[in-house]
PDB file of C-alpha atoms in Angstrom:
ATOM      1  CA  MET A   1      22.048  -4.125  -2.399  1.00 83.00           C
ATOM      2  CA  SER A   2      23.379  -7.677  -2.335  1.00 85.00           C
ATOM      3  CA  VAL A   3      26.473  -9.450  -3.317  1.00 86.00           C
ATOM      4  CA  GLU A   4      27.134 -12.264  -5.744  1.00 86.00           C
ATOM      5  CA  ALA A   5      29.977 -13.893  -3.647  1.00 86.00           C
ATOM      6  CA  PRO A   6      29.166 -13.210  -0.071  1.00 88.00           C
ATOM      7  CA  PHE A   7      32.011 -15.403   1.280  1.00 86.00           C
ATOM      8  CA  ARG A   8      34.410 -12.958  -0.288  1.00 87.00           C
ATOM      9  CA  LEU A   9      33.258 -10.520   2.263  1.00 87.00           C
ATOM     10  CA  LEU A  10      35.805 -12.162   4.565  1.00 87.00           C
ATOM     11  CA  ALA A  11      38.175  -9.714   2.886  1.00 86.00           C
ATOM     12  CA  LEU A  12      36.723  -7.121   5.139  1.00 87.00           C
ATOM     13  CA  ALA A  13      39.139  -8.600   7.718  1.00 88.00           C
ATOM     14  CA  VAL A  14      41.976  -6.795   5.983  1.00 82.00           C
ATOM     15  CA  PRO A  15      40.621  -3.195   6.661  1.00 80.00           C
ATOM     16  CA  ALA A  16      39.580  -4.208  10.137  1.00 85.00           C
ATOM     17  CA  ALA A  17      43.395  -5.240  10.679  1.00 85.00           C
ATOM     18  CA  LEU A  18      44.270  -1.854   9.226  1.00 77.00           C
ATOM     19  CA  VAL A  19      42.008  -0.050  11.756  1.00 79.00           C
ATOM     20  CA  LEU A  20      43.571  -1.978  14.823  1.00 84.00           C
ATOM     21  CA  TRP A  21      47.066  -1.499  13.573  1.00 81.00           C
ATOM     22  CA  TYR A  22      46.546   2.280  13.081  1.00 72.00           C
ATOM     23  CA  LEU A  23      44.984   2.582  16.589  1.00 77.00           C
ATOM     24  CA  VAL A  24      47.830   0.715  18.340  1.00 79.00           C
ATOM     25  CA  THR A  25      50.458   2.747  16.362  1.00 76.00           C
ATOM     26  CA  ARG A  26      48.774   5.879  17.345  1.00 69.00           C
ATOM     27  CA  SER A  27      48.730   4.966  20.955  1.00 71.00           C
ATOM     28  CA  ARG A  28      52.378   4.420  20.978  1.00 69.00           C
ATOM     29  CA  ARG A  29      53.284   7.607  19.308  1.00 63.00           C
ATOM     30  CA  SER A  30      51.183   9.346  21.792  1.00 60.00           C
ATOM     31  CA  ARG A  31      53.207   7.860  24.716  1.00 60.00           C
ATOM     32  CA  GLN A  32      56.344   8.929  22.878  1.00 58.00           C
ATOM     33  CA  VAL A  33      55.300  12.589  22.599  1.00 52.00           C
ATOM     34  CA  VAL A  34      55.654  13.120  26.458  1.00 52.00           C
ATOM     35  CA  ARG A  35      59.430  12.706  26.057  1.00 54.00           C
ATOM     36  CA  PHE A  36      59.623  15.981  24.157  1.00 50.00           C
ATOM     37  CA  THR A  37      61.832  18.501  26.279  1.00 48.00           C
ATOM     38  CA  SER A  38      59.019  21.190  25.748  1.00 52.00           C
ATOM     39  CA  ILE A  39      55.443  19.812  26.427  1.00 51.00           C
ATOM     40  CA  GLY A  40      54.115  23.017  24.771  1.00 53.00           C
ATOM     41  CA  LEU A  41      56.045  22.172  21.539  1.00 48.00           C
ATOM     42  CA  ALA A  42      54.759  18.552  21.708  1.00 49.00           C
ATOM     43  CA  GLU A  43      51.127  19.795  21.874  1.00 51.00           C
ATOM     44  CA  GLY A  44      51.508  22.297  18.825  1.00 50.00           C
ATOM     45  CA  VAL A  45      53.046  19.444  16.739  1.00 49.00           C
ATOM     46  CA  THR A  46      50.199  17.073  17.660  1.00 49.00           C
ATOM     47  CA  VAL A  47      47.380  19.391  17.032  1.00 50.00           C
ATOM     48  CA  ARG A  48      48.828  20.447  13.576  1.00 53.00           C
ATOM     49  CA  ALA A  49      49.232  16.915  12.378  1.00 58.00           C
ATOM     50  CA  GLY A  50      46.489  15.359  14.048  1.00 68.00           C
ATOM     51  CA  TRP A  51      43.471  15.938  11.813  1.00 74.00           C
ATOM     52  CA  ARG A  52      45.651  15.466   8.659  1.00 80.00           C
ATOM     53  CA  ARG A  53      46.611  11.974   9.911  1.00 77.00           C
ATOM     54  CA  TRP A  54      43.027  11.127  10.697  1.00 78.00           C
ATOM     55  CA  VAL A  55      41.990  12.226   7.068  1.00 85.00           C
ATOM     56  CA  THR A  56      44.740  10.325   5.350  1.00 85.00           C
ATOM     57  CA  ALA A  57      44.291   7.157   7.437  1.00 80.00           C
ATOM     58  CA  GLY A  58      40.413   7.431   7.095  1.00 84.00           C
ATOM     59  CA  ALA A  59      40.494   7.671   3.340  1.00 87.00           C
ATOM     60  CA  GLY A  60      42.851   4.686   3.087  1.00 85.00           C
ATOM     61  CA  ILE A  61      40.845   2.440   5.398  1.00 85.00           C
ATOM     62  CA  LEU A  62      37.547   3.326   3.635  1.00 90.00           C
ATOM     63  CA  GLY A  63      39.132   2.815   0.304  1.00 88.00           C
ATOM     64  CA  ALA A  64      40.208  -0.671   1.515  1.00 87.00           C
ATOM     65  CA  ILE A  65      36.633  -1.520   2.891  1.00 90.00           C
ATOM     66  CA  VAL A  66      35.087  -0.421  -0.620  1.00 91.00           C
ATOM     67  CA  LEU A  67      37.630  -2.681  -2.529  1.00 91.00           C
ATOM     68  CA  ALA A  68      36.819  -5.366  -0.194  1.00 89.00           C
ATOM     69  CA  VAL A  69      32.987  -5.003  -1.215  1.00 90.00           C
ATOM     70  CA  ALA A  70      33.985  -4.890  -4.796  1.00 90.00           C
ATOM     71  CA  PHE A  71      35.792  -8.087  -4.530  1.00 86.00           C
ATOM     72  CA  ALA A  72      32.469  -9.695  -3.281  1.00 88.00           C
ATOM     73  CA  ARG A  73      30.773  -8.730  -6.590  1.00 89.00           C
ATOM     74  CA  PRO A  74      28.019  -6.208  -5.422  1.00 89.00           C
ATOM     75  CA  VAL A  75      24.535  -5.987  -7.254  1.00 89.00           C
ATOM     76  CA  VAL A  76      21.920  -3.331  -7.052  1.00 85.00           C
ATOM     77  CA  ALA A  77      18.262  -3.425  -8.198  1.00 81.00           C
ATOM     78  CA  VAL A  78      17.841  -1.367 -11.413  1.00 74.00           C
ATOM     79  CA  PRO A  79      14.341  -0.662 -12.921  1.00 74.00           C
ATOM     80  CA  ILE A  80      14.237  -1.825 -16.508  1.00 78.00           C
ATOM     81  CA  PRO A  81      11.305  -0.304 -18.697  1.00 71.00           C
ATOM     82  CA  GLN A  82       8.898  -3.053 -20.036  1.00 80.00           C
ATOM     83  CA  GLU A  83       8.137  -2.606 -23.640  1.00 78.00           C
ATOM     84  CA  GLN A  84       4.434  -2.180 -24.409  1.00 86.00           C
ATOM     85  CA  ALA A  85       3.355  -2.736 -20.892  1.00 94.00           C
ATOM     86  CA  SER A  86      -0.292  -1.788 -20.695  1.00 96.00           C
ATOM     87  CA  LEU A  87      -2.832  -0.864 -18.158  1.00 96.00           C
ATOM     88  CA  ILE A  88      -6.640  -0.359 -18.202  1.00 98.00           C
ATOM     89  CA  LEU A  89      -7.933   2.187 -15.564  1.00 98.00           C
ATOM     90  CA  ALA A  90     -11.492   1.090 -14.833  1.00 98.00           C
ATOM     91  CA  ILE A  91     -13.316   3.933 -12.959  1.00 98.00           C
ATOM     92  CA  ASP A  92     -16.582   3.569 -11.167  1.00 98.00           C
ATOM     93  CA  VAL A  93     -19.033   6.235 -12.227  1.00 98.00           C
ATOM     94  CA  SER A  94     -21.964   4.961 -10.127  1.00 97.00           C
ATOM     95  CA  LEU A  95     -24.261   7.522  -8.355  1.00 97.00           C
ATOM     96  CA  SER A  96     -22.554   6.749  -5.050  1.00 97.00           C
ATOM     97  CA  MET A  97     -19.430   8.328  -6.471  1.00 98.00           C
ATOM     98  CA  GLY A  98     -21.188  11.619  -6.237  1.00 97.00           C
ATOM     99  CA  SER A  99     -20.873  11.604  -2.441  1.00 97.00           C
ATOM    100  CA  ALA A 100     -18.959  14.592  -0.977  1.00 96.00           C
ATOM    101  CA  ASP A 101     -17.271  12.844   1.905  1.00 96.00           C
ATOM    102  CA  VAL A 102     -14.179  13.242  -0.300  1.00 96.00           C
ATOM    103  CA  GLU A 103     -13.786  16.800  -1.210  1.00 93.00           C
ATOM    104  CA  PRO A 104     -15.298  18.089  -3.648  1.00 95.00           C
ATOM    105  CA  SER A 105     -16.695  14.685  -4.521  1.00 97.00           C
ATOM    106  CA  ARG A 106     -15.485  11.169  -4.717  1.00 98.00           C
ATOM    107  CA  ILE A 107     -15.894  11.418  -8.704  1.00 98.00           C
ATOM    108  CA  GLU A 108     -14.329  14.743  -9.039  1.00 97.00           C
ATOM    109  CA  ALA A 109     -11.407  13.750  -6.774  1.00 97.00           C
ATOM    110  CA  ALA A 110     -11.003  10.580  -8.729  1.00 97.00           C
ATOM    111  CA  GLN A 111     -10.977  12.528 -12.003  1.00 97.00           C
ATOM    112  CA  ASP A 112      -8.313  14.771 -10.894  1.00 97.00           C
ATOM    113  CA  ALA A 113      -6.182  12.081  -9.576  1.00 97.00           C
ATOM    114  CA  ALA A 114      -6.417   9.949 -12.826  1.00 97.00           C
ATOM    115  CA  ALA A 115      -5.735  13.033 -14.771  1.00 96.00           C
ATOM    116  CA  ARG A 116      -2.636  13.760 -12.742  1.00 96.00           C
ATOM    117  CA  PHE A 117      -1.527  10.129 -13.158  1.00 96.00           C
ATOM    118  CA  ALA A 118      -2.068  10.378 -16.950  1.00 94.00           C
ATOM    119  CA  GLY A 119       0.366  13.292 -16.788  1.00 93.00           C
ATOM    120  CA  ILE A 120       3.189  11.840 -14.707  1.00 94.00           C
ATOM    121  CA  ALA A 121       2.847   8.127 -15.775  1.00 94.00           C
ATOM    122  CA  PRO A 122       5.933   6.594 -17.516  1.00 92.00           C
ATOM    123  CA  ASN A 123       5.877   7.582 -21.227  1.00 91.00           C
ATOM    124  CA  ASP A 124       6.126   4.164 -22.661  1.00 91.00           C
ATOM    125  CA  LEU A 125       3.146   2.727 -20.636  1.00 95.00           C
ATOM    126  CA  ASN A 126      -0.012   2.189 -22.628  1.00 96.00           C
ATOM    127  CA  ILE A 127      -2.959   3.317 -20.558  1.00 97.00           C
ATOM    128  CA  GLY A 128      -6.581   2.630 -21.512  1.00 97.00           C
ATOM    129  CA  LEU A 129     -10.077   3.731 -19.842  1.00 98.00           C
ATOM    130  CA  VAL A 130     -13.116   1.783 -18.834  1.00 98.00           C
ATOM    131  CA  ALA A 131     -16.025   3.510 -17.209  1.00 98.00           C
ATOM    132  CA  PHE A 132     -18.643   1.496 -15.413  1.00 98.00           C
ATOM    133  CA  ALA A 133     -21.861   1.998 -13.598  1.00 97.00           C
ATOM    134  CA  GLY A 134     -24.814  -0.334 -14.457  1.00 96.00           C
ATOM    135  CA  THR A 135     -22.886  -1.478 -17.499  1.00 97.00           C
ATOM    136  CA  ALA A 136     -19.183  -1.182 -18.608  1.00 98.00           C
ATOM    137  CA  LEU A 137     -18.081   1.198 -21.351  1.00 97.00           C
ATOM    138  CA  PRO A 138     -14.761   0.734 -23.165  1.00 97.00           C
ATOM    139  CA  VAL A 139     -14.022   4.440 -23.446  1.00 97.00           C
ATOM    140  CA  LEU A 140     -10.445   4.424 -24.636  1.00 96.00           C
ATOM    141  CA  ALA A 141      -8.171   1.530 -25.925  1.00 96.00           C
ATOM    142  CA  PRO A 142      -4.666   1.388 -24.418  1.00 96.00           C
ATOM    143  CA  ASP A 143      -2.222   3.952 -25.835  1.00 95.00           C
ATOM    144  CA  THR A 144       0.728   6.239 -24.852  1.00 95.00           C
ATOM    145  CA  ASP A 145      -0.968   9.397 -26.174  1.00 95.00           C
ATOM    146  CA  ARG A 146      -2.283  11.068 -23.066  1.00 96.00           C
ATOM    147  CA  THR A 147      -4.355  13.842 -24.497  1.00 96.00           C
ATOM    148  CA  PRO A 148      -7.232  11.729 -25.369  1.00 96.00           C
ATOM    149  CA  LEU A 149      -7.191  10.027 -22.037  1.00 97.00           C
ATOM    150  CA  GLU A 150      -7.176  13.213 -20.070  1.00 96.00           C
ATOM    151  CA  THR A 151     -10.258  14.399 -22.309  1.00 96.00           C
ATOM    152  CA  ALA A 152     -12.101  11.143 -21.661  1.00 97.00           C
ATOM    153  CA  ILE A 153     -11.553  11.362 -17.868  1.00 97.00           C
ATOM    154  CA  ASP A 154     -12.896  14.902 -17.853  1.00 96.00           C
ATOM    155  CA  ARG A 155     -16.101  13.826 -19.495  1.00 96.00           C
ATOM    156  CA  LEU A 156     -17.066  10.949 -17.299  1.00 97.00           C
ATOM    157  CA  GLY A 157     -20.644  11.180 -16.001  1.00 95.00           C
ATOM    158  CA  LEU A 158     -22.551   9.177 -13.330  1.00 97.00           C
ATOM    159  CA  GLY A 159     -25.066   6.393 -13.759  1.00 96.00           C
ATOM    160  CA  GLN A 160     -26.909   3.758 -11.820  1.00 95.00           C
ATOM    161  CA  GLY A 161     -25.627   0.345 -10.650  1.00 96.00           C
ATOM    162  CA  THR A 162     -22.267  -0.943 -10.105  1.00 97.00           C
ATOM    163  CA  ALA A 163     -20.848  -3.824 -12.501  1.00 98.00           C
ATOM    164  CA  ILE A 164     -17.311  -4.452 -11.451  1.00 98.00           C
ATOM    165  CA  GLY A 165     -17.383  -7.774 -12.962  1.00 98.00           C
ATOM    166  CA  GLU A 166     -18.415  -6.459 -16.336  1.00 98.00           C
ATOM    167  CA  ALA A 167     -15.710  -3.830 -16.118  1.00 98.00           C
ATOM    168  CA  ILE A 168     -13.085  -6.570 -15.599  1.00 98.00           C
ATOM    169  CA  PHE A 169     -14.361  -8.388 -18.631  1.00 98.00           C
ATOM    170  CA  SER A 170     -14.370  -5.193 -20.746  1.00 98.00           C
ATOM    171  CA  SER A 171     -10.994  -4.272 -19.690  1.00 98.00           C
ATOM    172  CA  LEU A 172      -9.644  -7.955 -20.556  1.00 98.00           C
ATOM    173  CA  ASP A 173     -11.175  -7.579 -23.985  1.00 97.00           C
ATOM    174  CA  GLN A 174      -9.302  -4.161 -24.463  1.00 96.00           C
ATOM    175  CA  LEU A 175      -6.044  -5.628 -23.461  1.00 96.00           C
ATOM    176  CA  GLU A 176      -6.236  -8.686 -25.708  1.00 95.00           C
ATOM    177  CA  ALA A 177      -7.184  -6.675 -28.713  1.00 94.00           C
ATOM    178  CA  ALA A 178      -4.547  -4.083 -28.167  1.00 92.00           C
ATOM    179  CA  VAL A 179      -1.733  -6.439 -26.767  1.00 89.00           C
ATOM    180  CA  PRO A 180      -2.158 -10.066 -27.888  1.00 90.00           C
ATOM    181  CA  ASP A 181       1.189 -11.195 -26.785  1.00 90.00           C
ATOM    182  CA  PRO A 182       0.893 -12.920 -23.477  1.00 88.00           C
ATOM    183  CA  GLU A 183       4.491 -12.263 -22.653  1.00 88.00           C
ATOM    184  CA  ILE A 184       3.811  -8.356 -22.414  1.00 91.00           C
ATOM    185  CA  PRO A 185       2.920  -7.141 -18.905  1.00 94.00           C
ATOM    186  CA  LYS A 186      -0.576  -6.221 -18.438  1.00 96.00           C
ATOM    187  CA  ALA A 187      -2.799  -5.047 -15.628  1.00 97.00           C
ATOM    188  CA  ILE A 188      -6.429  -3.809 -14.598  1.00 98.00           C
ATOM    189  CA  VAL A 189      -6.666  -1.070 -11.952  1.00 98.00           C
ATOM    190  CA  VAL A 190     -10.207  -0.868 -10.725  1.00 98.00           C
ATOM    191  CA  LEU A 191     -11.190   2.403  -8.810  1.00 98.00           C
ATOM    192  CA  SER A 192     -14.623   1.918  -7.184  1.00 98.00           C
ATOM    193  CA  ASP A 193     -16.437   2.841  -3.900  1.00 97.00           C
ATOM    194  CA  GLY A 194     -18.772  -0.087  -3.745  1.00 93.00           C
ATOM    195  CA  GLU A 195     -19.505  -3.713  -4.831  1.00 95.00           C
ATOM    196  CA  THR A 196     -21.007  -5.422  -7.819  1.00 97.00           C
ATOM    197  CA  THR A 197     -24.695  -5.025  -7.768  1.00 96.00           C
ATOM    198  CA  VAL A 198     -25.398  -5.961 -11.500  1.00 97.00           C
ATOM    199  CA  GLY A 199     -23.870  -8.136 -14.169  1.00 97.00           C
ATOM    200  CA  ARG A 200     -21.524 -11.049 -13.944  1.00 97.00           C
ATOM    201  CA  PRO A 201     -20.037 -11.705 -10.447  1.00 97.00           C
ATOM    202  CA  ASP A 202     -16.542 -10.674  -9.504  1.00 97.00           C
ATOM    203  CA  SER A 203     -15.589 -14.248  -8.864  1.00 97.00           C
ATOM    204  CA  GLU A 204     -16.280 -15.182 -12.584  1.00 97.00           C
ATOM    205  CA  ALA A 205     -14.230 -12.028 -13.733  1.00 98.00           C
ATOM    206  CA  ALA A 206     -11.411 -13.103 -11.348  1.00 98.00           C
ATOM    207  CA  VAL A 207     -10.982 -16.544 -13.000  1.00 98.00           C
ATOM    208  CA  ALA A 208     -11.031 -14.908 -16.587  1.00 98.00           C
ATOM    209  CA  ALA A 209      -8.188 -12.543 -15.336  1.00 98.00           C
ATOM    210  CA  ILE A 210      -6.222 -15.324 -13.805  1.00 97.00           C
ATOM    211  CA  GLU A 211      -6.576 -17.335 -16.970  1.00 96.00           C
ATOM    212  CA  ALA A 212      -5.233 -14.344 -18.960  1.00 96.00           C
ATOM    213  CA  ASP A 213      -2.410 -13.784 -16.561  1.00 95.00           C
ATOM    214  CA  VAL A 214      -3.648 -10.125 -15.785  1.00 97.00           C
ATOM    215  CA  PRO A 215      -3.425  -9.022 -12.070  1.00 97.00           C
ATOM    216  CA  ILE A 216      -6.138  -6.808 -10.831  1.00 98.00           C
ATOM    217  CA  TYR A 217      -5.090  -3.786  -8.639  1.00 98.00           C
ATOM    218  CA  THR A 218      -8.214  -2.534  -6.561  1.00 98.00           C
ATOM    219  CA  ILE A 219      -8.653   0.822  -4.912  1.00 98.00           C
ATOM    220  CA  SER A 220     -11.494   1.214  -2.469  1.00 98.00           C
ATOM    221  CA  PHE A 221     -12.078   4.947  -2.523  1.00 98.00           C
ATOM    222  CA  GLY A 222     -14.262   7.031   0.016  1.00 97.00           C
ATOM    223  CA  THR A 223     -15.434   6.702   3.703  1.00 97.00           C
ATOM    224  CA  ARG A 224     -17.972   4.763   5.678  1.00 95.00           C
ATOM    225  CA  ALA A 225     -19.859   8.043   6.176  1.00 95.00           C
ATOM    226  CA  GLY A 226     -20.742   8.855   2.507  1.00 96.00           C
ATOM    227  CA  THR A 227     -24.093   9.907   1.543  1.00 97.00           C
ATOM    228  CA  ILE A 228     -25.982  11.156  -1.556  1.00 96.00           C
ATOM    229  CA  ASP A 229     -29.191  12.884  -2.319  1.00 95.00           C
ATOM    230  CA  PHE A 230     -31.357  10.550  -4.521  1.00 92.00           C
ATOM    231  CA  ARG A 231     -34.964  11.557  -5.507  1.00 89.00           C
ATOM    232  CA  GLY A 232     -35.381  13.744  -2.719  1.00 91.00           C
ATOM    233  CA  GLU A 233     -33.921  11.369  -0.124  1.00 94.00           C
ATOM    234  CA  ARG A 234     -30.575  11.248   1.828  1.00 95.00           C
ATOM    235  CA  ILE A 235     -28.975   7.847   1.178  1.00 96.00           C
ATOM    236  CA  ARG A 236     -26.062   6.404   2.962  1.00 96.00           C
ATOM    237  CA  VAL A 237     -23.311   5.130   0.562  1.00 97.00           C
ATOM    238  CA  PRO A 238     -20.560   3.556   2.724  1.00 97.00           C
ATOM    239  CA  VAL A 239     -17.535   2.070   0.911  1.00 97.00           C
ATOM    240  CA  ALA A 240     -17.199  -1.608   0.657  1.00 96.00           C
ATOM    241  CA  PRO A 241     -13.696  -2.463   0.569  1.00 97.00           C
ATOM    242  CA  GLU A 242     -13.887  -6.216   1.426  1.00 97.00           C
ATOM    243  CA  PRO A 243     -14.850  -7.440  -2.106  1.00 97.00           C
ATOM    244  CA  LEU A 244     -12.289  -5.404  -3.891  1.00 98.00           C
ATOM    245  CA  GLN A 245      -9.633  -6.628  -1.437  1.00 97.00           C
ATOM    246  CA  GLN A 246     -10.654 -10.232  -2.180  1.00 97.00           C
ATOM    247  CA  LEU A 247     -10.543  -9.385  -6.027  1.00 97.00           C
ATOM    248  CA  ALA A 248      -7.063  -8.201  -5.918  1.00 98.00           C
ATOM    249  CA  GLU A 249      -5.696 -11.002  -3.610  1.00 97.00           C
ATOM    250  CA  THR A 250      -7.431 -13.561  -5.941  1.00 97.00           C
ATOM    251  CA  THR A 251      -5.795 -12.426  -8.954  1.00 97.00           C
ATOM    252  CA  GLY A 252      -2.268 -11.587  -7.756  1.00 96.00           C
ATOM    253  CA  GLY A 253      -2.777  -7.816  -7.685  1.00 97.00           C
ATOM    254  CA  GLN A 254      -2.746  -5.359  -4.771  1.00 97.00           C
ATOM    255  CA  PHE A 255      -5.439  -3.745  -2.758  1.00 98.00           C
ATOM    256  CA  PHE A 256      -5.462  -0.140  -1.504  1.00 98.00           C
ATOM    257  CA  GLN A 257      -7.971   1.887   0.418  1.00 97.00           C
ATOM    258  CA  THR A 258      -7.924   5.771   0.713  1.00 97.00           C
ATOM    259  CA  ALA A 259     -10.205   8.763   1.136  1.00 96.00           C
ATOM    260  CA  SER A 260      -7.765  11.332  -0.144  1.00 95.00           C
ATOM    261  CA  GLU A 261      -7.153  12.505  -3.545  1.00 95.00           C
ATOM    262  CA  SER A 262      -3.310  13.144  -2.943  1.00 95.00           C
ATOM    263  CA  ASP A 263      -3.106   9.513  -1.655  1.00 97.00           C
ATOM    264  CA  LEU A 264      -4.872   8.262  -4.724  1.00 97.00           C
ATOM    265  CA  SER A 265      -2.514   9.998  -6.934  1.00 95.00           C
ATOM    266  CA  GLN A 266       0.365   8.492  -5.120  1.00 96.00           C
ATOM    267  CA  ILE A 267      -1.308   4.976  -5.281  1.00 97.00           C
ATOM    268  CA  LEU A 268      -1.814   5.336  -9.134  1.00 97.00           C
ATOM    269  CA  ALA A 269       1.734   6.468  -9.703  1.00 95.00           C
ATOM    270  CA  GLN A 270       3.006   3.591  -7.770  1.00 95.00           C
ATOM    271  CA  ILE A 271       1.015   0.991  -9.679  1.00 96.00           C
ATOM    272  CA  GLY A 272       2.045   2.690 -12.883  1.00 94.00           C
ATOM    273  CA  SER A 273       5.532   2.233 -12.097  1.00 91.00           C
ATOM    274  CA  GLU A 274       5.277  -1.403 -10.962  1.00 92.00           C
ATOM    275  CA  ILE A 275       3.666  -2.278 -14.279  1.00 93.00           C
ATOM    276  CA  ALA A 276       5.773  -0.225 -16.641  1.00 90.00           C
ATOM    277  CA  PHE A 277       9.282  -1.222 -14.883  1.00 83.00           C
ATOM    278  CA  GLU A 278      10.783  -4.642 -13.898  1.00 76.00           C
ATOM    279  CA  THR A 279      13.514  -4.731 -11.380  1.00 74.00           C
ATOM    280  CA  GLU A 280      16.665  -6.358 -12.500  1.00 75.00           C
ATOM    281  CA  ASP A 281      19.893  -7.089 -10.406  1.00 80.00           C
ATOM    282  CA  ARG A 282      22.823  -5.540 -11.976  1.00 82.00           C
ATOM    283  CA  GLU A 283      26.515  -6.077 -10.884  1.00 87.00           C
ATOM    284  CA  VAL A 284      28.310  -2.809  -9.986  1.00 87.00           C
ATOM    285  CA  THR A 285      31.893  -4.088  -9.170  1.00 91.00           C
ATOM    286  CA  ASP A 286      33.369  -1.428 -11.371  1.00 91.00           C
ATOM    287  CA  TRP A 287      31.618   1.403  -9.412  1.00 89.00           C
ATOM    288  CA  PHE A 288      32.923  -0.079  -6.118  1.00 89.00           C
ATOM    289  CA  ALA A 289      36.548  -0.715  -7.420  1.00 92.00           C
ATOM    290  CA  ALA A 290      36.732   2.942  -8.850  1.00 93.00           C
ATOM    291  CA  GLY A 291      35.449   4.311  -5.580  1.00 91.00           C
ATOM    292  CA  GLY A 292      37.871   2.212  -3.583  1.00 87.00           C
ATOM    293  CA  LEU A 293      40.830   3.327  -5.895  1.00 90.00           C
ATOM    294  CA  ALA A 294      39.812   6.866  -5.637  1.00 92.00           C
ATOM    295  CA  LEU A 295      39.864   6.766  -1.910  1.00 90.00           C
ATOM    296  CA  LEU A 296      43.255   5.222  -1.835  1.00 87.00           C
ATOM    297  CA  ALA A 297      44.624   7.637  -4.228  1.00 90.00           C
ATOM    298  CA  LEU A 298      43.257  10.446  -1.988  1.00 89.00           C
ATOM    299  CA  ALA A 299      45.033   8.681   1.075  1.00 86.00           C
ATOM    300  CA  ILE A 300      48.354   8.641  -0.788  1.00 85.00           C
ATOM    301  CA  ALA A 301      48.109  12.027  -2.117  1.00 87.00           C
ATOM    302  CA  GLY A 302      47.422  13.406   1.419  1.00 83.00           C
ATOM    303  CA  SER A 303      50.227  11.453   2.997  1.00 81.00           C
ATOM    304  CA  ILE A 304      52.772  12.854   0.303  1.00 80.00           C
ATOM    305  CA  ARG A 305      51.467  16.472   0.498  1.00 79.00           C
ATOM    306  CA  TRP A 306      51.461  16.692   4.388  1.00 76.00           C
ATOM    307  CA  PHE A 307      54.056  14.179   5.420  1.00 74.00           C
ATOM    308  CA  GLY A 308      56.528  13.825   2.501  1.00 71.00           C
ATOM    309  CA  ARG A 309      55.922  10.152   2.492  1.00 68.00           C
ATOM    310  CA  ILE A 310      53.407   7.482   1.335  1.00 64.00           C
ATOM    311  CA  VAL A 311      52.968   5.748   4.789  1.00 57.00           C
TER     312      VAL A 311
END
């Protein structure tokens, strides 16, 4: 939270003065209590009235504080849905994604996380799908219908090669065809465990993404200890996060790295929310004014009810 008129917070000096005045007054009354003829009677009166005085005084002072903040015009960040916001999920289906260093395997965990994301993503967010290995395949155009997306994710199969650059070009083409308006938010999410081995280089794809004003979010998925069995041999397939990190930073996106299906689900959900919503500052002076008045009314009602007077 912030305030539009911070200099008006000087009004907080008023409740601060009320607190000081109340403490001084209570101290004087405490000294006067000892003048009672019966000390036992004085203690009984003090205990019965004590907590009630603290409640009414606290409510009144807190109400004054809230009203002082309202005077400074407070604002809070509110998420606003972005109409037609679109995202392409580009999933690596190279052979290395068959590694079991992430249970049950990288590709199965990625499919589960992607399907879960499809189920919880904002309803108005258009999501498309690109699968890439040695080439990039535009599987599904951006849409809000989740059923075809979940079906397509479930049917992904593995192939040789890793063409991240081609996947980005394919994603850009899909976004341009589905959402030609440059003012509508668009993004690409690249989920991979490796680096480009075939096709156009990442640097060329990054330039195209920058020109289209489409940030690329990259997720490095897997561990350094990954292996696969290929043609009777055990082959090491460690993740290569550095190229993915550079790609995200170059295009204004974000880079993530994980070897957990649950973490991957959370990352996808976070990215989806960032693309589907824009944060906007909204003034909430009326909220604070209402709260302050309610607290003052409570203080007055308590004072009348328990002590027969307003002050």
